[in-house]
GROMACS .gro file of C-alpha atoms in nm:
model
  441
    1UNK     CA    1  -1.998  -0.763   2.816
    2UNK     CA    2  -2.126  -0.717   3.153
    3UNK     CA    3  -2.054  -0.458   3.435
    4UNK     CA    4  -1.783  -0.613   3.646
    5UNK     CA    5  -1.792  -0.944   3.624
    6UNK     CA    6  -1.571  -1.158   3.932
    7UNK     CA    7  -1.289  -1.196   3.725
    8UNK     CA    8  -1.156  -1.497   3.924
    9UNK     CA    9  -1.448  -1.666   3.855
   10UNK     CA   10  -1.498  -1.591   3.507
   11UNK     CA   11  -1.099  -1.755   3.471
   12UNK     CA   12  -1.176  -2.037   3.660
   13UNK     CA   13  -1.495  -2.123   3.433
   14UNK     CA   14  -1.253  -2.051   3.133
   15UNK     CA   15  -0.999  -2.318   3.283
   16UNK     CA   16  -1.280  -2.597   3.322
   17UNK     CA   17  -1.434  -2.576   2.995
   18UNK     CA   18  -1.054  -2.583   2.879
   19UNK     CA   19  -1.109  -2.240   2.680
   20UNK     CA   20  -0.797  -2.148   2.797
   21UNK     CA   21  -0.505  -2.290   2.991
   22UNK     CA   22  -0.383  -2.152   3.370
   23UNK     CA   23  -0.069  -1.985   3.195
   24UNK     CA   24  -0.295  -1.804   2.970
   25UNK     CA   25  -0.509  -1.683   3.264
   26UNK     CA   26  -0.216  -1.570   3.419
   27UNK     CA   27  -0.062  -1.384   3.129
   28UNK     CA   28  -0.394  -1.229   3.116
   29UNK     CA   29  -0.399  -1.097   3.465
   30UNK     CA   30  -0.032  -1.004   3.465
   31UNK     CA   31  -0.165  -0.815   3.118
   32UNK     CA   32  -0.495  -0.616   3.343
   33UNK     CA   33  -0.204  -0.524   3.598
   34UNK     CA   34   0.002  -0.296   3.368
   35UNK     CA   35  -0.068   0.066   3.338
   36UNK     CA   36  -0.355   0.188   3.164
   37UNK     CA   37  -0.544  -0.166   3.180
   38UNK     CA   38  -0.648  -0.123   3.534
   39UNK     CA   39  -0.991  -0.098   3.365
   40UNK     CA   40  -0.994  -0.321   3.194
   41UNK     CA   41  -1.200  -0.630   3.271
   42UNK     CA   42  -1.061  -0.997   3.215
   43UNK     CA   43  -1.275  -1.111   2.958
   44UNK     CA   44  -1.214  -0.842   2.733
   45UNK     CA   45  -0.832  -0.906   2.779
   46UNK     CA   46  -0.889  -1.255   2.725
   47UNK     CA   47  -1.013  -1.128   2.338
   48UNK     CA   48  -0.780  -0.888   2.330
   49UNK     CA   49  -0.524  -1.096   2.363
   50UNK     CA   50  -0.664  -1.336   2.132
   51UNK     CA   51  -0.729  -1.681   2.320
   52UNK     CA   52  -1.081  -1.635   2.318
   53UNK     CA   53  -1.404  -1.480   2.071
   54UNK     CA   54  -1.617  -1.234   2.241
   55UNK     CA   55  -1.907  -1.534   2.145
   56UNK     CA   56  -1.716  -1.766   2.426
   57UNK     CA   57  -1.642  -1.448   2.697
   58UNK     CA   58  -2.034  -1.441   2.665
   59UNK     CA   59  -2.126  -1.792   2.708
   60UNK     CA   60  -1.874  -1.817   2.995
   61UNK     CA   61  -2.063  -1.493   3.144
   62UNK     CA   62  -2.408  -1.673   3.120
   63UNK     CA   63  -2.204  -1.983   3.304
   64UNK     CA   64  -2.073  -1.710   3.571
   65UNK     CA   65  -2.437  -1.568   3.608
   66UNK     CA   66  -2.576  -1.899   3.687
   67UNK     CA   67  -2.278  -2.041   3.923
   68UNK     CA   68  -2.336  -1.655   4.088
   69UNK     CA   69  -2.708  -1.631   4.112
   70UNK     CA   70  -2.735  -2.035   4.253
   71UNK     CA   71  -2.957  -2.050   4.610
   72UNK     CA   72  -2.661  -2.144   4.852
   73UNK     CA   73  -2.576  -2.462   4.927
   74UNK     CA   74  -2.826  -2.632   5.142
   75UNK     CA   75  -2.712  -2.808   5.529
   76UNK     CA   76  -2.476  -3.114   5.556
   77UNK     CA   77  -2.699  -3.294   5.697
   78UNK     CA   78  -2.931  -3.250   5.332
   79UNK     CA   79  -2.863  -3.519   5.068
   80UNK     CA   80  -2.922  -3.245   4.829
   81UNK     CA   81  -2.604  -3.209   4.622
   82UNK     CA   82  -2.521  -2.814   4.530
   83UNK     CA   83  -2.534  -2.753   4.209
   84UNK     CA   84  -2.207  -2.768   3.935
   85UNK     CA   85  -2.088  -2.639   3.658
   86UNK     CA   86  -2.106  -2.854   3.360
   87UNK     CA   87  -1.864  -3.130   3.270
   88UNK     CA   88  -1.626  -3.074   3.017
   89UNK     CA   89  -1.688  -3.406   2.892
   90UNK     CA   90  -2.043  -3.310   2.830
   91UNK     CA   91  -2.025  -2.939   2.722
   92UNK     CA   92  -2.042  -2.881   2.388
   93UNK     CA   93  -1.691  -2.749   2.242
   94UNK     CA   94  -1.733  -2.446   2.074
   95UNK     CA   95  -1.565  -2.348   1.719
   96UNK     CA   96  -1.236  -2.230   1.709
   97UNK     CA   97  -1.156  -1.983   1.411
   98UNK     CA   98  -0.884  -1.995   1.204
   99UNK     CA   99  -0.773  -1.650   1.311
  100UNK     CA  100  -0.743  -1.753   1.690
  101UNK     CA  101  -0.493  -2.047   1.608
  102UNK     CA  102  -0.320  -1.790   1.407
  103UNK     CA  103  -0.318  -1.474   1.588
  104UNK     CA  104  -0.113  -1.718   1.822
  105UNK     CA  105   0.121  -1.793   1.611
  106UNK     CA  106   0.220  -1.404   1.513
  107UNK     CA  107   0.205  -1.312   1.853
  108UNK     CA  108   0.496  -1.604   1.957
  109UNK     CA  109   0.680  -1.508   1.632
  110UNK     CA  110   0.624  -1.890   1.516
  111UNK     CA  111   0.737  -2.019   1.154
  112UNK     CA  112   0.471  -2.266   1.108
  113UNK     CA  113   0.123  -2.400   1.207
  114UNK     CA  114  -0.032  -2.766   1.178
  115UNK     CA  115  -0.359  -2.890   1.128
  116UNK     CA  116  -0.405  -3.218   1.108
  117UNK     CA  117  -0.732  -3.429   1.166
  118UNK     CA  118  -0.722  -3.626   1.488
  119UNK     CA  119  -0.425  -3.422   1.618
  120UNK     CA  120  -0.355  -3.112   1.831
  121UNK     CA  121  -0.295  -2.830   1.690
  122UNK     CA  122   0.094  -2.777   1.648
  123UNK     CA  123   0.299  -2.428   1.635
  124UNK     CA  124   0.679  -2.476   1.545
  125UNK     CA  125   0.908  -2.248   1.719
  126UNK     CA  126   1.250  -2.212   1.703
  127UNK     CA  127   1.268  -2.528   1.463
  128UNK     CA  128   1.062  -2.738   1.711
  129UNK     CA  129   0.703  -2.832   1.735
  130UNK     CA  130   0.482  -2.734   2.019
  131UNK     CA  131   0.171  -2.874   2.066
  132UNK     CA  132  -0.162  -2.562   2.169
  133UNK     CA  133  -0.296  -2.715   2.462
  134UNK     CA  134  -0.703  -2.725   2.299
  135UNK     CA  135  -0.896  -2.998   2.184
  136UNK     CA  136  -0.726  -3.264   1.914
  137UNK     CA  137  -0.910  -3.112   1.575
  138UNK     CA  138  -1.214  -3.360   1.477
  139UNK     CA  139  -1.192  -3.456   1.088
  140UNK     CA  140  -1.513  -3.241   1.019
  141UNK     CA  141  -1.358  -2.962   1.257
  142UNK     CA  142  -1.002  -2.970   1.063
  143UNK     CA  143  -1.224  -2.931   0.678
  144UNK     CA  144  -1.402  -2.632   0.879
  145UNK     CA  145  -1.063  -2.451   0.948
  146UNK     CA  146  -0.867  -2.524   0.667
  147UNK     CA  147  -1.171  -2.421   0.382
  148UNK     CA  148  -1.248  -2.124   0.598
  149UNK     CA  149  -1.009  -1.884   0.396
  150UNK     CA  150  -1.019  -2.030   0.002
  151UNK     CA  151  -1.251  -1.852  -0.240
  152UNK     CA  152  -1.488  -2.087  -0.402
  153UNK     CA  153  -1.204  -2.143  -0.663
  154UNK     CA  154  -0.996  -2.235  -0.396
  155UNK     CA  155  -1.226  -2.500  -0.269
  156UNK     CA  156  -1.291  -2.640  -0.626
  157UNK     CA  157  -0.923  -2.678  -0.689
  158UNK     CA  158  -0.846  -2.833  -0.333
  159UNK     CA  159  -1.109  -3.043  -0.412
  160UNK     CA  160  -1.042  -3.179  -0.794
  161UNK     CA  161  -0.723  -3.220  -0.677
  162UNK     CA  162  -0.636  -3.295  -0.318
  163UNK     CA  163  -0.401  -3.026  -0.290
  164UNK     CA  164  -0.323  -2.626  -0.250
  165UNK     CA  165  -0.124  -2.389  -0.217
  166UNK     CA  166  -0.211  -2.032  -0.127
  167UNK     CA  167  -0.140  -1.704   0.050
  168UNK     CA  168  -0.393  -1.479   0.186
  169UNK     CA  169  -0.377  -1.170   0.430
  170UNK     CA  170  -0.586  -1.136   0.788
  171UNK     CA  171  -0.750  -0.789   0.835
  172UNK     CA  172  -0.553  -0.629   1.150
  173UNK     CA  173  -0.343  -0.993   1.158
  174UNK     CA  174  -0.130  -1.028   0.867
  175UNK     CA  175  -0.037  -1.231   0.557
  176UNK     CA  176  -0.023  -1.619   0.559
  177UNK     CA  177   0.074  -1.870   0.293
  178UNK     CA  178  -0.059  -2.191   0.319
  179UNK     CA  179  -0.086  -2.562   0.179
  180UNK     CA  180  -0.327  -2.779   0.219
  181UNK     CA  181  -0.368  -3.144   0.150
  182UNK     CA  182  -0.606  -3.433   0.176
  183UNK     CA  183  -0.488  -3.749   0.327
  184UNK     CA  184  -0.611  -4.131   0.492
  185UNK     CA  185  -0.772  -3.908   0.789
  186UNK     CA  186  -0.931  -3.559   0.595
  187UNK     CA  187  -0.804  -3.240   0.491
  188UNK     CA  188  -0.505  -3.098   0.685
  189UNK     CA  189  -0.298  -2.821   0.631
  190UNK     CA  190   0.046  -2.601   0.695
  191UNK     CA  191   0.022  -2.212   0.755
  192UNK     CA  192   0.347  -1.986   0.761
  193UNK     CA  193   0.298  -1.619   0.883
  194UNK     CA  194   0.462  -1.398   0.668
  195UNK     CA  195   0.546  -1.002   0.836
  196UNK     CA  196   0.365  -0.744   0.678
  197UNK     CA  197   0.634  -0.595   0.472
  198UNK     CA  198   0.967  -0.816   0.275
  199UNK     CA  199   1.260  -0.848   0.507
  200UNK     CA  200   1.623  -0.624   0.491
  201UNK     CA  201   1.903  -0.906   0.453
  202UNK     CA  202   2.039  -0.766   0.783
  203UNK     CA  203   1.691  -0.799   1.014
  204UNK     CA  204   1.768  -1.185   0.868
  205UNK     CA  205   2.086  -1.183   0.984
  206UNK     CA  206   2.243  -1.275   0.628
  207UNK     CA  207   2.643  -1.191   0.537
  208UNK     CA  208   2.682  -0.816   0.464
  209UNK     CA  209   2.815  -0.950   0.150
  210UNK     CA  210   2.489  -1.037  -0.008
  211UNK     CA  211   2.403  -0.721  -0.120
  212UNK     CA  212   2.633  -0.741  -0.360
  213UNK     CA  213   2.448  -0.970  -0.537
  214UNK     CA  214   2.168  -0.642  -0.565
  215UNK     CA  215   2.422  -0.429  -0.764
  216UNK     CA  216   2.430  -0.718  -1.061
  217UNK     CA  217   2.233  -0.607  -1.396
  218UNK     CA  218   2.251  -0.983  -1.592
  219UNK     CA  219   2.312  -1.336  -1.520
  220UNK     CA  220   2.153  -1.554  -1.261
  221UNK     CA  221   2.141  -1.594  -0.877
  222UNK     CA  222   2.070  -1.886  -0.713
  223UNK     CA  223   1.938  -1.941  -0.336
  224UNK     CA  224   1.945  -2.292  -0.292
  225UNK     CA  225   1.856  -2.483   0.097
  226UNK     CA  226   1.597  -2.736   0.218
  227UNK     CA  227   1.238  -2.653   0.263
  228UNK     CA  228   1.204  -2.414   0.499
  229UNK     CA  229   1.520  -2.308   0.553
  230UNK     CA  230   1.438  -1.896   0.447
  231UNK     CA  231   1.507  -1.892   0.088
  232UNK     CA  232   1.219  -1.736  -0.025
  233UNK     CA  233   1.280  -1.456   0.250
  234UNK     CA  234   1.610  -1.427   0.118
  235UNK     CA  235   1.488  -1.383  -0.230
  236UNK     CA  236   1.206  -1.125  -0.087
  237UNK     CA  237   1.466  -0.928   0.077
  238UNK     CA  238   1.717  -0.901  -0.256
  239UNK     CA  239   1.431  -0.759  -0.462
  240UNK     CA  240   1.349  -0.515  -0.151
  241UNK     CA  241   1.706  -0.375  -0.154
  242UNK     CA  242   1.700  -0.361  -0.572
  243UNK     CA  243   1.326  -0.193  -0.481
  244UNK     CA  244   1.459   0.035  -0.298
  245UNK     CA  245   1.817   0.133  -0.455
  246UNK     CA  246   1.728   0.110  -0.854
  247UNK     CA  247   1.473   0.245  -1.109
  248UNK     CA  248   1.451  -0.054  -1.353
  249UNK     CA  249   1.093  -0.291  -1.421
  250UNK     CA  250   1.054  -0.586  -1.196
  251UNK     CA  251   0.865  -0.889  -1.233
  252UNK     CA  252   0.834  -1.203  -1.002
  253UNK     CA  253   0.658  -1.511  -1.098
  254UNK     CA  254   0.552  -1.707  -0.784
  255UNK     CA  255   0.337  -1.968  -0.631
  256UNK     CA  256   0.190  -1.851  -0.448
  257UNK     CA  257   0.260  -1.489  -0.386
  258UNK     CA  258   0.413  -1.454  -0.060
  259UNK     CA  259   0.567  -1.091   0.052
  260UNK     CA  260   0.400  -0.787  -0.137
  261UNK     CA  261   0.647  -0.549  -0.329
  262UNK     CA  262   0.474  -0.180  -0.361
  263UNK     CA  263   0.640  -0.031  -0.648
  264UNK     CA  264   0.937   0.201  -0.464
  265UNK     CA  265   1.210   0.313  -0.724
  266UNK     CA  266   1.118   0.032  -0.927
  267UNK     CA  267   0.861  -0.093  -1.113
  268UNK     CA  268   0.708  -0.411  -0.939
  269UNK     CA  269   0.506  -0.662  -1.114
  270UNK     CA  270   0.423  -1.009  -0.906
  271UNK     CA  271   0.229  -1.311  -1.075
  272UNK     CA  272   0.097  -1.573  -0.919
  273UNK     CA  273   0.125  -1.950  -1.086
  274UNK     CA  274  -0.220  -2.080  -1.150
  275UNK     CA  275  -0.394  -1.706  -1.090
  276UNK     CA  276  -0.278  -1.489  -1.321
  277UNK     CA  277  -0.032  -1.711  -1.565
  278UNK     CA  278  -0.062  -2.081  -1.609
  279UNK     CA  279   0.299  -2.193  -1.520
  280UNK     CA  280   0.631  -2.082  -1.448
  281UNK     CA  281   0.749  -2.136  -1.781
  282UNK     CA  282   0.470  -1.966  -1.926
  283UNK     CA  283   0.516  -1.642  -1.740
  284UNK     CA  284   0.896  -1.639  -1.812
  285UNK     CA  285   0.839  -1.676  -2.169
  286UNK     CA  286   0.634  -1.370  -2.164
  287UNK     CA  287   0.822  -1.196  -1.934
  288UNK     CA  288   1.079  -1.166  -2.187
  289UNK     CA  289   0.848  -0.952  -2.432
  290UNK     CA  290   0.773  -0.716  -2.114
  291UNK     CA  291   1.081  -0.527  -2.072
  292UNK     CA  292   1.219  -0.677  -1.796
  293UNK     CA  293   1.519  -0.611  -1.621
  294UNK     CA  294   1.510  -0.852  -1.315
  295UNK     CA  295   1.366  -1.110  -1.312
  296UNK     CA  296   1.249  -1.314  -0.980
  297UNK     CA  297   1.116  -1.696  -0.987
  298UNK     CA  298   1.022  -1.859  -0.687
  299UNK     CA  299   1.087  -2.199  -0.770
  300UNK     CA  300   1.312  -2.352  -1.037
  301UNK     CA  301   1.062  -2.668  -1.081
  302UNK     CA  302   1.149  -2.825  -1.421
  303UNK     CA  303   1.327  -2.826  -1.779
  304UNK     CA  304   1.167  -2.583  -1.938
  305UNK     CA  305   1.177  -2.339  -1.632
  306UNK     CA  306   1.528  -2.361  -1.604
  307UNK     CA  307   1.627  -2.372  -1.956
  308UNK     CA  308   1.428  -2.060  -1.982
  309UNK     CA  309   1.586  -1.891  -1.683
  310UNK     CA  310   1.920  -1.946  -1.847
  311UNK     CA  311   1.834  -1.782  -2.149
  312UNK     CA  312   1.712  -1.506  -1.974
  313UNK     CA  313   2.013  -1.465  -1.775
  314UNK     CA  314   2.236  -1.478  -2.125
  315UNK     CA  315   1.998  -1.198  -2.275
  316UNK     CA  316   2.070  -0.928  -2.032
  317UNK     CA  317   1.835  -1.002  -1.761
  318UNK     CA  318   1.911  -0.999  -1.424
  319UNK     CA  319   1.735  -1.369  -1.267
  320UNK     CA  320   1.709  -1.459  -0.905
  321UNK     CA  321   1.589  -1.777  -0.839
  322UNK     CA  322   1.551  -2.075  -0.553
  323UNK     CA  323   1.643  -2.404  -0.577
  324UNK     CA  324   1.581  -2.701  -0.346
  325UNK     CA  325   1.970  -2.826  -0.301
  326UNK     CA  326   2.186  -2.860  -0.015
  327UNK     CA  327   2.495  -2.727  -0.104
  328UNK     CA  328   2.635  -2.480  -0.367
  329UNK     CA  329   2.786  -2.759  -0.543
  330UNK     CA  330   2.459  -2.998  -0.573
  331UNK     CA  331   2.322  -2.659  -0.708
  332UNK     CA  332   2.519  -2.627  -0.979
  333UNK     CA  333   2.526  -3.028  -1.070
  334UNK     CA  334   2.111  -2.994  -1.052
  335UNK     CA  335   2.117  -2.726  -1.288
  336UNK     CA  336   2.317  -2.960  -1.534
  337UNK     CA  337   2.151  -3.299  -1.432
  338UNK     CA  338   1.838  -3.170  -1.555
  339UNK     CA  339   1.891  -3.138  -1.895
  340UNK     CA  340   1.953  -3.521  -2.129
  341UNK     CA  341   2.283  -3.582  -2.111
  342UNK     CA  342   2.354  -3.525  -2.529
  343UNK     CA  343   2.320  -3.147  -2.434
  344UNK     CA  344   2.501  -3.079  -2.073
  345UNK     CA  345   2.875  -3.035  -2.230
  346UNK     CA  346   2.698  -2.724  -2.418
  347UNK     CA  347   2.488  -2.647  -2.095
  348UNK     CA  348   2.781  -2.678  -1.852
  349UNK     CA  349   2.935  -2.383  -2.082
  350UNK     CA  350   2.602  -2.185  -2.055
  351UNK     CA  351   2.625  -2.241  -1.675
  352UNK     CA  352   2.991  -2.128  -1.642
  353UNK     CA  353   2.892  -1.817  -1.817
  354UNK     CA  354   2.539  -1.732  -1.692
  355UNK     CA  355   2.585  -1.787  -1.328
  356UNK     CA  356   2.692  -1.505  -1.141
  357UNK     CA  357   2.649  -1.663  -0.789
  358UNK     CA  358   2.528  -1.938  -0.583
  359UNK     CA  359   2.388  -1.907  -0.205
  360UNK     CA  360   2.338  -2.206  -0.044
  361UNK     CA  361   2.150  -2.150   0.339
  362UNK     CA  362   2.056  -2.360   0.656
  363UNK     CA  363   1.841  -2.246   0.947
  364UNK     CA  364   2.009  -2.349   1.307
  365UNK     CA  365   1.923  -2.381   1.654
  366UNK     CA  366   2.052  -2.075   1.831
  367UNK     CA  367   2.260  -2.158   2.122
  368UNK     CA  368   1.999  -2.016   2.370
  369UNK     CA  369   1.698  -2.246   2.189
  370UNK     CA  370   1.489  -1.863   2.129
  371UNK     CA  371   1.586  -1.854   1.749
  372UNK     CA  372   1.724  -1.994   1.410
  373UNK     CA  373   2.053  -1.845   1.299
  374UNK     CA  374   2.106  -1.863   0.926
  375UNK     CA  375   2.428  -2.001   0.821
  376UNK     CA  376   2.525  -1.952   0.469
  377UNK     CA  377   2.759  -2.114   0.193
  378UNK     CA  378   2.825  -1.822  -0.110
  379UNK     CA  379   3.000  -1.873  -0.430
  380UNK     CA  380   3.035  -1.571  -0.650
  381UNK     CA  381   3.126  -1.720  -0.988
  382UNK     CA  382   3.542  -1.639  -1.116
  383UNK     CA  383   3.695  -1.762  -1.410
  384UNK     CA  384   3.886  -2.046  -1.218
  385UNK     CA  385   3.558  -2.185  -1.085
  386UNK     CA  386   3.362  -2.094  -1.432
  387UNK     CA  387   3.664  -2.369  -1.582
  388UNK     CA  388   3.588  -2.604  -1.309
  389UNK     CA  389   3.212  -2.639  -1.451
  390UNK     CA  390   3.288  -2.630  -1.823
  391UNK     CA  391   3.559  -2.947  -1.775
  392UNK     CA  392   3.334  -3.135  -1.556
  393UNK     CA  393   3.497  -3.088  -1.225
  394UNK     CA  394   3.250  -2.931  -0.994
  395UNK     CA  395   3.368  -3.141  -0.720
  396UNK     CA  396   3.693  -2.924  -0.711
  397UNK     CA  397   3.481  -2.655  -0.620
  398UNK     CA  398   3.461  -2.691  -0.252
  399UNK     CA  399   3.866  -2.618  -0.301
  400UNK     CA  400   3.845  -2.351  -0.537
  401UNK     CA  401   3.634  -2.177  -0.274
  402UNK     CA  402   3.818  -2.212   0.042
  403UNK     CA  403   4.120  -2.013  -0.133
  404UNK     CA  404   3.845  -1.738  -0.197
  405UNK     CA  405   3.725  -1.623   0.136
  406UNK     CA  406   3.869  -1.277   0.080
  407UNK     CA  407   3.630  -1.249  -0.201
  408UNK     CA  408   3.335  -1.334  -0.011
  409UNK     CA  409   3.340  -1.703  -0.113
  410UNK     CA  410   3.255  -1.916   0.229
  411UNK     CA  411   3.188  -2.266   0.268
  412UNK     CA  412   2.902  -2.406   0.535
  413UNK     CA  413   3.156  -2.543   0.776
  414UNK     CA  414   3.324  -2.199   0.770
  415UNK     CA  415   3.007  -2.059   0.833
  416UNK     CA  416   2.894  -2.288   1.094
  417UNK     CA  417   3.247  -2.237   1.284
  418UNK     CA  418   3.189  -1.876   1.279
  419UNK     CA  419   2.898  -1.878   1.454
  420UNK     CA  420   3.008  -2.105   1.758
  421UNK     CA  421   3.313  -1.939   1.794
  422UNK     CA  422   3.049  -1.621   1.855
  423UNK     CA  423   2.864  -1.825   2.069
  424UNK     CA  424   2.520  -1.795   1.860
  425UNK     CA  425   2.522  -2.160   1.838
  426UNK     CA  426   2.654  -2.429   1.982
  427UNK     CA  427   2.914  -2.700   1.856
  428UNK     CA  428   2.623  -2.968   1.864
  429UNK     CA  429   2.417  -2.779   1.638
  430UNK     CA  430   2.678  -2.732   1.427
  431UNK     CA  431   2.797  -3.077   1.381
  432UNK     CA  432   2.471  -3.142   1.299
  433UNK     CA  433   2.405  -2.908   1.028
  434UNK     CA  434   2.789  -2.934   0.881
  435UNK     CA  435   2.898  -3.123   0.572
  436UNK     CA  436   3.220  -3.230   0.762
  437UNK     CA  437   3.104  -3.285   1.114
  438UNK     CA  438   3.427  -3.419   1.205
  439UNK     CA  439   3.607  -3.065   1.142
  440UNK     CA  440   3.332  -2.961   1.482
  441UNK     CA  441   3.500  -3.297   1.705
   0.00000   0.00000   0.00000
């Protein structure tokens, strides 16, 4: 870059090409004011800080040269008009990489990015969606970004079949997992930052009393919630703790990889669906020749993955899994619904005995609008409840388990209450989110 450049210049050149916006200029000189960037000149804070490539500092430095270097302006009298800078309108907009947008989002601490042809870019924070104040993303521009990351595998696949998902990590940046799509108006595609190393239940704010669930050696767990709701963080952080507090052989069977386990005190093993094994079912058949003792499965998709999870679970195994339900109850009756109906009397029995417990999660608003809090709904499986599912009476269960509490049993309306009453969100949000939203009046 060039010797000391007039750095108000250089920002105002930056603002009229619409490079970057005024509150990014100013973060960027309140940034050059703090100790030990005195230095420092704006356009190299300006890539530092990640809002612009050092390509665009030095095509808004030519600009600057030529605005600076201009014969003055000739007399009033002169119809000679001085000369401008070019038109936004007319200057050509130069590419954006993926790893800008990005570095954006890890630097806000957002959960999600959107690309979508003919739109602005969108960063959700805090649960809501904020639109990047740039150009709306041409079709051919959106296919640029969202191919810019895939091996040629990657591409192929997208391509045959209009869809992807994928993780893949950012030298210096991070890891991202990401799916892509094909729609009416071109490619477009969702991107979720994931932190460099799995999450502690407590740095997610999760009940103390889910590390019990870490000290089980069979049966099956269940975290259960909407999309996007932090299940497969929750999952990430149980096999962290087991990681870190056993010595037994690992293996997790996702799609796609998300958090990366290094082997600690156990033995870690992570497949990916489609990369190394051809299905979930497929790797949990094999996992059961491989001397497993915990088991992890991102997704309980289908039949066969379930029915296979089960029998894992009876063997000896210790299985953690997700599910997409919204309460511990619809949890269990999805488990059950998803067999024919000639064998659920001798799968509700499997059920009552396999299950060991059932977490059930929501993300919500925090009361200041900086945050989600996670409330949580946990059922750890007794032999009044385990009778409840063998006779067919799982909607007694919401009972069973507000007589539990001092075991750790909590329903989402007790969880919900608990956090307004401590003020980390309010009764709105609550009401919202609760199954009774009368109990929040």
């Amino acid at each position: 870059m060039d010797a000391n450049p007039p750095s108000g210049l250089i920002g105002r050149i930056g603002i009229h090409l619409r490079l970057i916006t005024p509150e990014q200029l100013a973060e960027a000189t309140r940034f050059q004011g703090r100790p030990g960037n005195e230095g420092k000149l704006l356009g190299e804070i300006l890539v530092e800080l990640g809002y612009l490539s050092r390509e665009q500092v030095q095509k808004m430095l030519t600009l600057q040269r030529a605005a600076t270097t201009s014969p003055p302006a000739p007399p009033r009298k002169s119809t000679t008009r001085p000369r401008a800078l070019p038109s936004p309108t007319t200057a050509p907009q130069p590419e954006i990489p993926l790893d800008r947008i990005l570095a954006l989002a890890v630097r806000i601490g957002a959960s999600d990015v959107h690309l979508h042809p003919g739109s602005l870019v969108q960063i959700r924070v805090a649960g809501r969606l904020n639109p990047v104040r740039m150009p709306a993303l041409e079709p051919e521009e959106c296919r640029r970004l969202v191919l810019e990351h895939l091996s040629d595998p990657e591409r192929q696949q997208l391509l045959d079949t209009g869809d992807l998902d994928v993780a893949f990590s950012v030298p210096d940046l991070g890891r991202f997992r990401a799916n892509i799509y094909r729609d009416r108006r071109g490619f477009s595609a969702v991107y979720r930052p994931i932190p460099p190393e799995p999450p502690r239940l407590e740095a997610l704010g999760l009940p103390r009393v889910l590390a019990k669930l870490a000290t089980y050696h069979q049966g099956l767990v269940l975290i259960s919630g909407p999309s996007g709701c932090g299940k497969s963080s929750t999952l990430a952080a149980l096999v962290r703790l087991i990681n870190e507090e056993r010595h037994d052989h690992v293996i997790t069977v996702e799609d796609p990889i998300e958090y990366l386990h290094p082997s600690l005190g156990c033995s870690v093993n992570q497949r990916q669906v489609g990369r190394h094994t051809g299905s979930f079912a497929t790797a949990l058949r094999a996992a059961l020749r491989e001397d497993p003792d915990v088991i992890a499965i991102g997704e309980l998709r289908d039949l066969e993955t379930v029915s296979l999870a089960i029998t894992a679970a009876e063997t000896g195994h210790l299985v953690l899994a997700t599910l997409h339900t919204g309460s511990v109850v619809r949890t269990i009756n999805r488990l059950i619904d998803i067999f024919p109906p000639s064998q659920q009397p001798q799968v509700r029995s499997m059920v009552s005995e396999s299950i060991r417990a059932v977490v059930s999660q929501r993300l919500v608003p925090s009361a200041d609008g900086q945050t989600r809090v996670p409330a949580v709904e946990t059922l750890f499986m007794n032999p009044a409840i385990a009778n409840l599912i063998r006779e067919e009476k799982t909607h007694q269960i919401r009972s069973a388990m507000q007589t539990g509490r001092a075991h750790g049993l909590c329903l989402l309306d007790d969880a919900l209450l608990e956090l307004v009453q401590q003020g980390r969100v309010t009764k709105e949000a609550a009401r919202r989110y609760a199954e009774d939203p009368k109990a929040f009046a």
